[in-house]
mmCIF file with all atom_site columns, C-alpha atoms and ligand atoms in Angstrom:
data_model
loop_
_atom_site.group_PDB
_atom_site.id
_atom_site.type_symbol
_atom_site.label_atom_id
_atom_site.label_alt_id
_atom_site.label_comp_id
_atom_site.label_asym_id
_atom_site.label_entity_id
_atom_site.label_seq_id
_atom_site.pdbx_PDB_ins_code
_atom_site.Cartn_x
_atom_site.Cartn_y
_atom_site.Cartn_z
_atom_site.occupancy
_atom_site.B_iso_or_equiv
_atom_site.pdbx_formal_charge
_atom_site.auth_seq_id
_atom_site.auth_comp_id
_atom_site.auth_asym_id
_atom_site.auth_atom_id
_atom_site.pdbx_PDB_model_num
ATOM   1   C CA  . UNK A 1 1   ? -10.230 -20.360 12.709  1.00 58.00 ? 1   UNK A CA  1
ATOM   2   C CA  . UNK A 1 2   ? -6.689  -19.041 12.920  1.00 62.00 ? 2   UNK A CA  1
ATOM   3   C CA  . UNK A 1 3   ? -6.318  -15.249 13.264  1.00 86.00 ? 3   UNK A CA  1
ATOM   4   C CA  . UNK A 1 4   ? -3.449  -12.856 13.281  1.00 94.00 ? 4   UNK A CA  1
ATOM   5   C CA  . UNK A 1 5   ? -2.190  -9.375  12.505  1.00 98.00 ? 5   UNK A CA  1
ATOM   6   C CA  . UNK A 1 6   ? -1.092  -8.225  9.098   1.00 98.00 ? 6   UNK A CA  1
ATOM   7   C CA  . UNK A 1 7   ? 0.670   -5.012  8.152   1.00 98.00 ? 7   UNK A CA  1
ATOM   8   C CA  . UNK A 1 8   ? 0.203   -3.486  4.701   1.00 98.00 ? 8   UNK A CA  1
ATOM   9   C CA  . UNK A 1 9   ? 2.929   -0.994  3.701   1.00 99.00 ? 9   UNK A CA  1
ATOM   10  C CA  . UNK A 1 10  ? 2.630   1.351   0.661   1.00 98.00 ? 10  UNK A CA  1
ATOM   11  C CA  . UNK A 1 11  ? 5.660   3.195   -0.707  1.00 98.00 ? 11  UNK A CA  1
ATOM   12  C CA  . UNK A 1 12  ? 6.214   6.640   -2.240  1.00 98.00 ? 12  UNK A CA  1
ATOM   13  C CA  . UNK A 1 13  ? 3.630   8.347   -4.357  1.00 97.00 ? 13  UNK A CA  1
ATOM   14  C CA  . UNK A 1 14  ? 0.940   5.670   -3.751  1.00 97.00 ? 14  UNK A CA  1
ATOM   15  C CA  . UNK A 1 15  ? -0.930  8.303   -1.773  1.00 97.00 ? 15  UNK A CA  1
ATOM   16  C CA  . UNK A 1 16  ? -1.717  9.856   -5.237  1.00 96.00 ? 16  UNK A CA  1
ATOM   17  C CA  . UNK A 1 17  ? -3.404  6.702   -6.580  1.00 96.00 ? 17  UNK A CA  1
ATOM   18  C CA  . UNK A 1 18  ? -6.550  7.248   -8.515  1.00 90.00 ? 18  UNK A CA  1
ATOM   19  C CA  . UNK A 1 19  ? -5.485  10.719  -9.679  1.00 87.00 ? 19  UNK A CA  1
ATOM   20  C CA  . UNK A 1 20  ? -3.234  9.872   -12.709 1.00 89.00 ? 20  UNK A CA  1
ATOM   21  C CA  . UNK A 1 21  ? -2.287  7.041   -14.997 1.00 89.00 ? 21  UNK A CA  1
ATOM   22  C CA  . UNK A 1 22  ? -5.410  4.887   -14.283 1.00 87.00 ? 22  UNK A CA  1
ATOM   23  C CA  . UNK A 1 23  ? -4.461  2.793   -17.305 1.00 89.00 ? 23  UNK A CA  1
ATOM   24  C CA  . UNK A 1 24  ? -1.397  1.593   -15.288 1.00 89.00 ? 24  UNK A CA  1
ATOM   25  C CA  . UNK A 1 25  ? -2.473  1.894   -11.623 1.00 90.00 ? 25  UNK A CA  1
ATOM   26  C CA  . UNK A 1 26  ? -6.290  1.752   -11.780 1.00 90.00 ? 26  UNK A CA  1
ATOM   27  C CA  . UNK A 1 27  ? -8.977  4.187   -10.612 1.00 94.00 ? 27  UNK A CA  1
ATOM   28  C CA  . UNK A 1 28  ? -9.113  3.248   -6.954  1.00 96.00 ? 28  UNK A CA  1
ATOM   29  C CA  . UNK A 1 29  ? -7.635  5.503   -4.348  1.00 97.00 ? 29  UNK A CA  1
ATOM   30  C CA  . UNK A 1 30  ? -5.337  4.116   -1.665  1.00 97.00 ? 30  UNK A CA  1
ATOM   31  C CA  . UNK A 1 31  ? -8.120  4.671   0.819   1.00 97.00 ? 31  UNK A CA  1
ATOM   32  C CA  . UNK A 1 32  ? -10.431 2.552   -1.334  1.00 97.00 ? 32  UNK A CA  1
ATOM   33  C CA  . UNK A 1 33  ? -7.827  -0.227  -1.399  1.00 98.00 ? 33  UNK A CA  1
ATOM   34  C CA  . UNK A 1 34  ? -7.115  -0.060  2.375   1.00 98.00 ? 34  UNK A CA  1
ATOM   35  C CA  . UNK A 1 35  ? -10.825 -0.031  3.255   1.00 98.00 ? 35  UNK A CA  1
ATOM   36  C CA  . UNK A 1 36  ? -11.456 -3.127  1.118   1.00 98.00 ? 36  UNK A CA  1
ATOM   37  C CA  . UNK A 1 37  ? -8.466  -4.951  2.550   1.00 98.00 ? 37  UNK A CA  1
ATOM   38  C CA  . UNK A 1 38  ? -9.506  -4.123  6.095   1.00 98.00 ? 38  UNK A CA  1
ATOM   39  C CA  . UNK A 1 39  ? -13.030 -5.511  5.401   1.00 98.00 ? 39  UNK A CA  1
ATOM   40  C CA  . UNK A 1 40  ? -11.482 -8.652  3.870   1.00 98.00 ? 40  UNK A CA  1
ATOM   41  C CA  . UNK A 1 41  ? -9.333  -9.175  6.935   1.00 98.00 ? 41  UNK A CA  1
ATOM   42  C CA  . UNK A 1 42  ? -12.111 -8.595  9.427   1.00 97.00 ? 42  UNK A CA  1
ATOM   43  C CA  . UNK A 1 43  ? -14.411 -11.001 7.661   1.00 97.00 ? 43  UNK A CA  1
ATOM   44  C CA  . UNK A 1 44  ? -11.673 -13.631 8.194   1.00 97.00 ? 44  UNK A CA  1
ATOM   45  C CA  . UNK A 1 45  ? -11.162 -12.689 11.792  1.00 97.00 ? 45  UNK A CA  1
ATOM   46  C CA  . UNK A 1 46  ? -7.826  -11.048 11.203  1.00 98.00 ? 46  UNK A CA  1
ATOM   47  C CA  . UNK A 1 47  ? -6.450  -7.659  12.107  1.00 98.00 ? 47  UNK A CA  1
ATOM   48  C CA  . UNK A 1 48  ? -5.015  -5.395  9.401   1.00 98.00 ? 48  UNK A CA  1
ATOM   49  C CA  . UNK A 1 49  ? -3.042  -2.242  9.784   1.00 98.00 ? 49  UNK A CA  1
ATOM   50  C CA  . UNK A 1 50  ? -1.897  -0.151  6.788   1.00 98.00 ? 50  UNK A CA  1
ATOM   51  C CA  . UNK A 1 51  ? 0.656   2.651   6.403   1.00 98.00 ? 51  UNK A CA  1
ATOM   52  C CA  . UNK A 1 52  ? 1.742   4.756   3.413   1.00 98.00 ? 52  UNK A CA  1
ATOM   53  C CA  . UNK A 1 53  ? 4.908   6.756   3.387   1.00 98.00 ? 53  UNK A CA  1
ATOM   54  C CA  . UNK A 1 54  ? 6.966   8.730   0.911   1.00 98.00 ? 54  UNK A CA  1
ATOM   55  C CA  . UNK A 1 55  ? 9.960   8.420   3.198   1.00 98.00 ? 55  UNK A CA  1
ATOM   56  C CA  . UNK A 1 56  ? 12.283  5.359   3.240   1.00 98.00 ? 56  UNK A CA  1
ATOM   57  C CA  . UNK A 1 57  ? 13.076  5.653   6.961   1.00 98.00 ? 57  UNK A CA  1
ATOM   58  C CA  . UNK A 1 58  ? 9.405   5.726   7.899   1.00 98.00 ? 58  UNK A CA  1
ATOM   59  C CA  . UNK A 1 59  ? 8.791   2.522   6.058   1.00 98.00 ? 59  UNK A CA  1
ATOM   60  C CA  . UNK A 1 60  ? 11.805  0.963   7.778   1.00 98.00 ? 60  UNK A CA  1
ATOM   61  C CA  . UNK A 1 61  ? 10.637  2.155   11.186  1.00 98.00 ? 61  UNK A CA  1
ATOM   62  C CA  . UNK A 1 62  ? 7.235   0.498   10.428  1.00 98.00 ? 62  UNK A CA  1
ATOM   63  C CA  . UNK A 1 63  ? 8.977   -2.798  9.600   1.00 98.00 ? 63  UNK A CA  1
ATOM   64  C CA  . UNK A 1 64  ? 11.003  -2.578  12.811  1.00 98.00 ? 64  UNK A CA  1
ATOM   65  C CA  . UNK A 1 65  ? 7.809   -1.980  14.845  1.00 98.00 ? 65  UNK A CA  1
ATOM   66  C CA  . UNK A 1 66  ? 6.165   -5.003  13.188  1.00 98.00 ? 66  UNK A CA  1
ATOM   67  C CA  . UNK A 1 67  ? 9.012   -7.224  14.519  1.00 97.00 ? 67  UNK A CA  1
ATOM   68  C CA  . UNK A 1 68  ? 7.857   -6.468  18.105  1.00 97.00 ? 68  UNK A CA  1
ATOM   69  C CA  . UNK A 1 69  ? 4.024   -5.917  17.945  1.00 97.00 ? 69  UNK A CA  1
ATOM   70  C CA  . UNK A 1 70  ? 2.796   -9.401  17.008  1.00 97.00 ? 70  UNK A CA  1
ATOM   71  C CA  . UNK A 1 71  ? 2.568   -8.764  13.319  1.00 98.00 ? 71  UNK A CA  1
ATOM   72  C CA  . UNK A 1 72  ? 2.816   -12.181 11.525  1.00 98.00 ? 72  UNK A CA  1
ATOM   73  C CA  . UNK A 1 73  ? 2.962   -10.879 7.952   1.00 98.00 ? 73  UNK A CA  1
ATOM   74  C CA  . UNK A 1 74  ? 3.863   -7.786  5.944   1.00 98.00 ? 74  UNK A CA  1
ATOM   75  C CA  . UNK A 1 75  ? 2.291   -7.124  2.550   1.00 99.00 ? 75  UNK A CA  1
ATOM   76  C CA  . UNK A 1 76  ? 4.433   -4.397  0.978   1.00 99.00 ? 76  UNK A CA  1
ATOM   77  C CA  . UNK A 1 77  ? 4.198   -2.373  -2.277  1.00 98.00 ? 77  UNK A CA  1
ATOM   78  C CA  . UNK A 1 78  ? 7.511   -0.492  -2.094  1.00 98.00 ? 78  UNK A CA  1
ATOM   79  C CA  . UNK A 1 79  ? 6.785   1.472   -5.295  1.00 98.00 ? 79  UNK A CA  1
ATOM   80  C CA  . UNK A 1 80  ? 9.985   3.145   -6.546  1.00 98.00 ? 80  UNK A CA  1
ATOM   81  C CA  . UNK A 1 81  ? 11.937  1.903   -3.476  1.00 98.00 ? 81  UNK A CA  1
ATOM   82  C CA  . UNK A 1 82  ? 11.454  -1.578  -4.930  1.00 98.00 ? 82  UNK A CA  1
ATOM   83  C CA  . UNK A 1 83  ? 14.212  -0.895  -7.365  1.00 98.00 ? 83  UNK A CA  1
ATOM   84  C CA  . UNK A 1 84  ? 16.650  1.090   -5.216  1.00 98.00 ? 84  UNK A CA  1
ATOM   85  C CA  . UNK A 1 85  ? 16.386  0.270   -1.473  1.00 98.00 ? 85  UNK A CA  1
ATOM   86  C CA  . UNK A 1 86  ? 18.891  -2.071  0.146   1.00 98.00 ? 86  UNK A CA  1
ATOM   87  C CA  . UNK A 1 87  ? 17.827  -0.488  3.406   1.00 98.00 ? 87  UNK A CA  1
ATOM   88  C CA  . UNK A 1 88  ? 14.277  -1.718  3.136   1.00 98.00 ? 88  UNK A CA  1
ATOM   89  C CA  . UNK A 1 89  ? 15.535  -5.164  2.109   1.00 99.00 ? 89  UNK A CA  1
ATOM   90  C CA  . UNK A 1 90  ? 17.763  -5.199  5.195   1.00 98.00 ? 90  UNK A CA  1
ATOM   91  C CA  . UNK A 1 91  ? 14.839  -4.209  7.399   1.00 98.00 ? 91  UNK A CA  1
ATOM   92  C CA  . UNK A 1 92  ? 12.691  -6.946  5.913   1.00 98.00 ? 92  UNK A CA  1
ATOM   93  C CA  . UNK A 1 93  ? 15.479  -9.479  6.441   1.00 98.00 ? 93  UNK A CA  1
ATOM   94  C CA  . UNK A 1 94  ? 15.174  -8.708  10.142  1.00 98.00 ? 94  UNK A CA  1
ATOM   95  C CA  . UNK A 1 95  ? 11.473  -9.518  10.149  1.00 98.00 ? 95  UNK A CA  1
ATOM   96  C CA  . UNK A 1 96  ? 10.827  -13.230 10.728  1.00 98.00 ? 96  UNK A CA  1
ATOM   97  C CA  . UNK A 1 97  ? 7.222   -13.443 9.512   1.00 98.00 ? 97  UNK A CA  1
ATOM   98  C CA  . UNK A 1 98  ? 5.808   -13.776 5.996   1.00 98.00 ? 98  UNK A CA  1
ATOM   99  C CA  . UNK A 1 99  ? 6.590   -11.058 3.446   1.00 98.00 ? 99  UNK A CA  1
ATOM   100 C CA  . UNK A 1 100 ? 4.564   -10.675 0.250   1.00 98.00 ? 100 UNK A CA  1
ATOM   101 C CA  . UNK A 1 101 ? 5.629   -8.058  -2.366  1.00 99.00 ? 101 UNK A CA  1
ATOM   102 C CA  . UNK A 1 102 ? 2.796   -6.531  -4.393  1.00 98.00 ? 102 UNK A CA  1
ATOM   103 C CA  . UNK A 1 103 ? 2.847   -4.361  -7.448  1.00 98.00 ? 103 UNK A CA  1
ATOM   104 C CA  . UNK A 1 104 ? -0.310  -2.924  -9.008  1.00 97.00 ? 104 UNK A CA  1
ATOM   105 C CA  . UNK A 1 105 ? 1.318   -2.977  -12.447 1.00 97.00 ? 105 UNK A CA  1
ATOM   106 C CA  . UNK A 1 106 ? 3.175   -5.771  -14.204 1.00 98.00 ? 106 UNK A CA  1
ATOM   107 C CA  . UNK A 1 107 ? 6.604   -4.280  -13.690 1.00 98.00 ? 107 UNK A CA  1
ATOM   108 C CA  . UNK A 1 108 ? 8.104   -6.832  -16.102 1.00 98.00 ? 108 UNK A CA  1
ATOM   109 C CA  . UNK A 1 109 ? 6.164   -5.302  -18.966 1.00 98.00 ? 109 UNK A CA  1
ATOM   110 C CA  . UNK A 1 110 ? 7.484   -1.792  -18.231 1.00 97.00 ? 110 UNK A CA  1
ATOM   111 C CA  . UNK A 1 111 ? 10.789  0.046   -18.258 1.00 98.00 ? 111 UNK A CA  1
ATOM   112 C CA  . UNK A 1 112 ? 13.815  -2.206  -17.732 1.00 98.00 ? 112 UNK A CA  1
ATOM   113 C CA  . UNK A 1 113 ? 14.778  -0.379  -14.474 1.00 98.00 ? 113 UNK A CA  1
ATOM   114 C CA  . UNK A 1 114 ? 11.468  -1.685  -12.982 1.00 98.00 ? 114 UNK A CA  1
ATOM   115 C CA  . UNK A 1 115 ? 12.433  -5.309  -13.722 1.00 98.00 ? 115 UNK A CA  1
ATOM   116 C CA  . UNK A 1 116 ? 14.767  -5.585  -10.704 1.00 98.00 ? 116 UNK A CA  1
ATOM   117 C CA  . UNK A 1 117 ? 13.547  -5.736  -7.105  1.00 98.00 ? 117 UNK A CA  1
ATOM   118 C CA  . UNK A 1 118 ? 15.775  -5.717  -4.055  1.00 98.00 ? 118 UNK A CA  1
ATOM   119 C CA  . UNK A 1 119 ? 12.722  -6.642  -1.933  1.00 98.00 ? 119 UNK A CA  1
ATOM   120 C CA  . UNK A 1 120 ? 12.231  -9.823  -3.925  1.00 98.00 ? 120 UNK A CA  1
ATOM   121 C CA  . UNK A 1 121 ? 15.404  -11.260 -2.319  1.00 98.00 ? 121 UNK A CA  1
ATOM   122 C CA  . UNK A 1 122 ? 13.388  -11.459 0.947   1.00 98.00 ? 122 UNK A CA  1
ATOM   123 C CA  . UNK A 1 123 ? 9.791   -11.771 -0.248  1.00 98.00 ? 123 UNK A CA  1
ATOM   124 C CA  . UNK A 1 124 ? 8.121   -15.191 0.245   1.00 98.00 ? 124 UNK A CA  1
ATOM   125 C CA  . UNK A 1 125 ? 5.914   -14.326 -2.748  1.00 98.00 ? 125 UNK A CA  1
ATOM   126 C CA  . UNK A 1 126 ? 5.615   -11.625 -5.397  1.00 98.00 ? 126 UNK A CA  1
ATOM   127 C CA  . UNK A 1 127 ? 2.358   -10.536 -7.094  1.00 98.00 ? 127 UNK A CA  1
ATOM   128 C CA  . UNK A 1 128 ? 2.378   -8.042  -9.946  1.00 98.00 ? 128 UNK A CA  1
ATOM   129 C CA  . UNK A 1 129 ? -0.054  -6.815  -12.574 1.00 97.00 ? 129 UNK A CA  1
ATOM   130 C CA  . UNK A 1 130 ? -3.333  -7.681  -10.856 1.00 97.00 ? 130 UNK A CA  1
ATOM   131 C CA  . UNK A 1 131 ? -4.135  -4.168  -9.706  1.00 96.00 ? 131 UNK A CA  1
ATOM   132 C CA  . UNK A 1 132 ? -5.628  -3.960  -6.262  1.00 97.00 ? 132 UNK A CA  1
ATOM   133 C CA  . UNK A 1 133 ? -6.666  -7.617  -6.466  1.00 98.00 ? 133 UNK A CA  1
ATOM   134 C CA  . UNK A 1 134 ? -2.993  -8.397  -5.960  1.00 98.00 ? 134 UNK A CA  1
ATOM   135 C CA  . UNK A 1 135 ? -3.236  -7.128  -2.381  1.00 98.00 ? 135 UNK A CA  1
ATOM   136 C CA  . UNK A 1 136 ? -6.264  -9.392  -1.779  1.00 98.00 ? 136 UNK A CA  1
ATOM   137 C CA  . UNK A 1 137 ? -4.446  -12.380 -3.279  1.00 98.00 ? 137 UNK A CA  1
ATOM   138 C CA  . UNK A 1 138 ? -1.560  -11.640 -0.915  1.00 98.00 ? 138 UNK A CA  1
ATOM   139 C CA  . UNK A 1 139 ? -3.930  -11.382 2.057   1.00 98.00 ? 139 UNK A CA  1
ATOM   140 C CA  . UNK A 1 140 ? -5.596  -14.681 1.052   1.00 98.00 ? 140 UNK A CA  1
ATOM   141 C CA  . UNK A 1 141 ? -2.216  -16.382 0.947   1.00 98.00 ? 141 UNK A CA  1
ATOM   142 C CA  . UNK A 1 142 ? -1.317  -15.025 4.413   1.00 98.00 ? 142 UNK A CA  1
ATOM   143 C CA  . UNK A 1 143 ? -4.638  -16.094 5.878   1.00 97.00 ? 143 UNK A CA  1
ATOM   144 C CA  . UNK A 1 144 ? -4.435  -19.652 4.341   1.00 96.00 ? 144 UNK A CA  1
ATOM   145 C CA  . UNK A 1 145 ? -0.875  -20.012 5.670   1.00 91.00 ? 145 UNK A CA  1
ATOM   146 C CA  . UNK A 1 146 ? -2.281  -19.203 9.079   1.00 83.00 ? 146 UNK A CA  1
HETATM 147 O O1  . LIG B 2 .   ? 3.124   -1.193  -9.931  1.00 85.27 ? 201 LIG B O1  1
HETATM 148 C C1  . LIG B 2 .   ? 3.332   -0.850  -8.781  1.00 85.27 ? 201 LIG B C1  1
HETATM 149 O O2  . LIG B 2 .   ? 2.548   -0.908  -7.773  1.00 85.27 ? 201 LIG B O2  1
HETATM 150 C C2  . LIG B 2 .   ? 4.627   -0.094  -8.426  1.00 85.27 ? 201 LIG B C2  1
HETATM 151 O O3  . LIG B 2 .   ? 5.193   -0.658  -7.262  1.00 85.27 ? 201 LIG B O3  1
HETATM 152 C C3  . LIG B 2 .   ? 4.313   1.313   -8.222  1.00 85.27 ? 201 LIG B C3  1
HETATM 153 C C4  . LIG B 2 .   ? 5.094   2.365   -8.768  1.00 85.27 ? 201 LIG B C4  1
HETATM 154 C C5  . LIG B 2 .   ? 4.606   3.767   -8.707  1.00 85.27 ? 201 LIG B C5  1
HETATM 155 C C6  . LIG B 2 .   ? 5.326   4.765   -9.280  1.00 85.27 ? 201 LIG B C6  1
HETATM 156 C C7  . LIG B 2 .   ? 4.917   6.065   -9.356  1.00 85.27 ? 201 LIG B C7  1
HETATM 157 C C8  . LIG B 2 .   ? 3.703   6.412   -8.836  1.00 85.27 ? 201 LIG B C8  1
HETATM 158 C C9  . LIG B 2 .   ? 2.943   5.429   -8.254  1.00 85.27 ? 201 LIG B C9  1
HETATM 159 S S1  . LIG B 2 .   ? 1.333   5.702   -7.552  1.00 85.27 ? 201 LIG B S1  1
HETATM 160 C C10 . LIG B 2 .   ? 0.728   6.928   -8.619  1.00 85.27 ? 201 LIG B C10 1
HETATM 161 C C11 . LIG B 2 .   ? 0.027   6.606   -9.758  1.00 85.27 ? 201 LIG B C11 1
HETATM 162 C C12 . LIG B 2 .   ? -0.527  7.560   -10.538 1.00 85.27 ? 201 LIG B C12 1
HETATM 163 C C13 . LIG B 2 .   ? -0.349  8.882   -10.217 1.00 85.27 ? 201 LIG B C13 1
HETATM 164 C C14 . LIG B 2 .   ? 0.371   9.252   -9.129  1.00 85.27 ? 201 LIG B C14 1
HETATM 165 C C15 . LIG B 2 .   ? 0.936   8.321   -8.303  1.00 85.27 ? 201 LIG B C15 1
HETATM 166 C C16 . LIG B 2 .   ? 3.403   4.109   -8.195  1.00 85.27 ? 201 LIG B C16 1
HETATM 167 C C17 . LIG B 2 .   ? 6.376   2.104   -9.428  1.00 85.27 ? 201 LIG B C17 1
HETATM 168 O O4  . LIG B 2 .   ? 7.444   2.992   -8.836  1.00 85.27 ? 201 LIG B O4  1
HETATM 169 C C18 . LIG B 2 .   ? 6.870   0.698   -9.310  1.00 85.27 ? 201 LIG B C18 1
HETATM 170 O O5  . LIG B 2 .   ? 7.858   0.512   -10.300 1.00 85.27 ? 201 LIG B O5  1
HETATM 171 C C19 . LIG B 2 .   ? 5.665   -0.236  -9.536  1.00 85.27 ? 201 LIG B C19 1
#
């Protein structure tokens, strides 16, 4: 059974998940999501690290660290930085592994400014609108790719 190391990155305000707008983002907290993802990875013999930050530079630093620590895939929900950050795109372009972009909501059914993603220019796959199951679908894809 192949195994590897996956990094899950959550962008700004996702630390507030579960507190507001459950009709858009669900009722789970970020801790609920991270705990379920870690259990999913361990059951498959994979290692999973997760990080949430409200600061663009911290997310970029985490991507840079992943280049050097054996991480084979990054699953990222950039939140609002999806639509604004060339800097995060540039950092992801310097990462040679698999990149999967995840959004809890279907951004294409929302405000027009959410329809564009800089990160999608690098992402190997994009999953949107499946809630927290989107993270698990991304992890399954990474594990199947090996
Ligand atoms: O759907 C997503 O996961 C998304 O990446 C997440 C976003 C987002 C935006 C604001 C807050 C939150 S998390 C949250 C939810 C409810 C209350 C407080 C914070 C996520 C949006 O910026 C993006 O356009 C879409």
